[in-house]
């Protein structure tokens, strides 16, 4: 079997080795600051390699912001952090036009979203109007200010954090915006051993030391170009498409009870996200071809925010991960 992507040259051993070196350096930089959170690191690397966006959810204090900032600082690139609040305006994010008294003309002042890495801290504390202002930036990779469009820098990556919806002062993210995130990770509490290591690092001043970049923008662009050349067999593509089909016709595959909890299945963007993310995960693991386990490993991160459950699921304590696992169990692995 050839590992060449149609219309593109196969990845050479030298390119694969260079990719491994870059990815290993970013991993080590991340792990020198953030304790544990191996699943989050995997998702952040996948996002870095694809240029996708990541949504991170947990109760406060589980290093969501630290993780996002650490990844951003590991690369020599522009980085802006936006603290979302209920009174944050769209112009505070995308930018605005300012009247210059000296020239008598309006000039455009670009907002903080114009950076390679953008950390949207507590995105669900901003109003719906402000959240919608991010849609064009995240999807079209440009902003509109005063009737003019301004392209965002490449690469462009949004790392957003949110606290659970049930916490006071938060707004539910619209499905249209949720779907723009390639992956969603839910962070859990650290183990006692990990928490002890967090305390040790804090007391030794690790978190106060500036992070030195270990990769350049050219390195990131190289990795992103390589991901597009990772081979995906047609059987894997058919597998992903079948999984998405089952999310929309679940009653025929996982039983009426579980299927009744699903309000909406995943859109075709789910299939595209699996294809992108699986390619990146294969490269992270040192391969230039995708295997079914890559898709399975990403199932929760790709689908938990795309499989929309009804109120009955929340009332009965049924989590999206349980239904996702049932869907994967119902589809034959190639």
Coordinates of C-alpha atoms in Angstrom, one line a residue, residues 26 30 34 37-56 63-72 74 117 119 157-161 182-183 185 187 280 284 298 301:
X26 CA 6.9 21.3 22.0
X30 CA 4.6 21.9 27.7
X34 CA 2.0 21.7 33.0
X37 CA -3.1 16.7 31.3
X38 CA -1.7 14.3 28.7
X39 CA -5.0 14.1 26.8
X40 CA -5.1 17.9 26.7
X41 CA -1.6 18.1 25.4
X42 CA -2.5 15.6 22.6
X43 CA -5.5 17.8 21.6
X44 CA -3.4 21.0 21.7
X45 CA -0.8 19.4 19.5
X46 CA -3.5 18.2 17.0
X47 CA -4.8 21.8 16.9
X48 CA -1.4 23.2 16.4
X49 CA -0.8 20.9 13.4
X50 CA -4.1 21.5 11.8
X51 CA -4.7 25.2 12.6
X52 CA -7.9 24.2 14.3
X53 CA -9.4 25.7 17.4
X54 CA -9.8 24.0 20.9
X55 CA -12.4 24.6 23.6
X56 CA -11.3 23.6 27.1
X63 CA -4.7 25.1 34.5
X64 CA -6.7 25.7 31.4
X65 CA -5.2 29.2 30.9
X66 CA -1.7 28.0 31.9
X67 CA -1.9 25.1 29.3
X68 CA -3.0 27.4 26.5
X69 CA -0.5 30.1 27.3
X70 CA 2.3 27.5 27.6
X71 CA 1.6 26.1 24.1
X72 CA 1.5 29.6 22.6
X74 CA 6.5 27.5 23.0
X117 CA -2.4 32.5 19.1
X119 CA -6.5 32.8 24.2
X157 CA -5.3 29.3 16.4
X158 CA -8.0 30.1 19.0
X159 CA -7.6 28.4 22.4
X160 CA -10.8 29.1 24.4
X161 CA -11.6 28.2 28.0
X182 CA -12.1 21.3 16.0
X183 CA -11.9 19.7 19.5
X185 CA -11.5 18.8 26.0
X187 CA -10.3 18.7 32.2
X280 CA -2.5 15.3 12.8
X284 CA 2.2 13.3 16.4
X298 CA -10.3 11.3 19.1
X301 CA -12.8 15.4 21.7

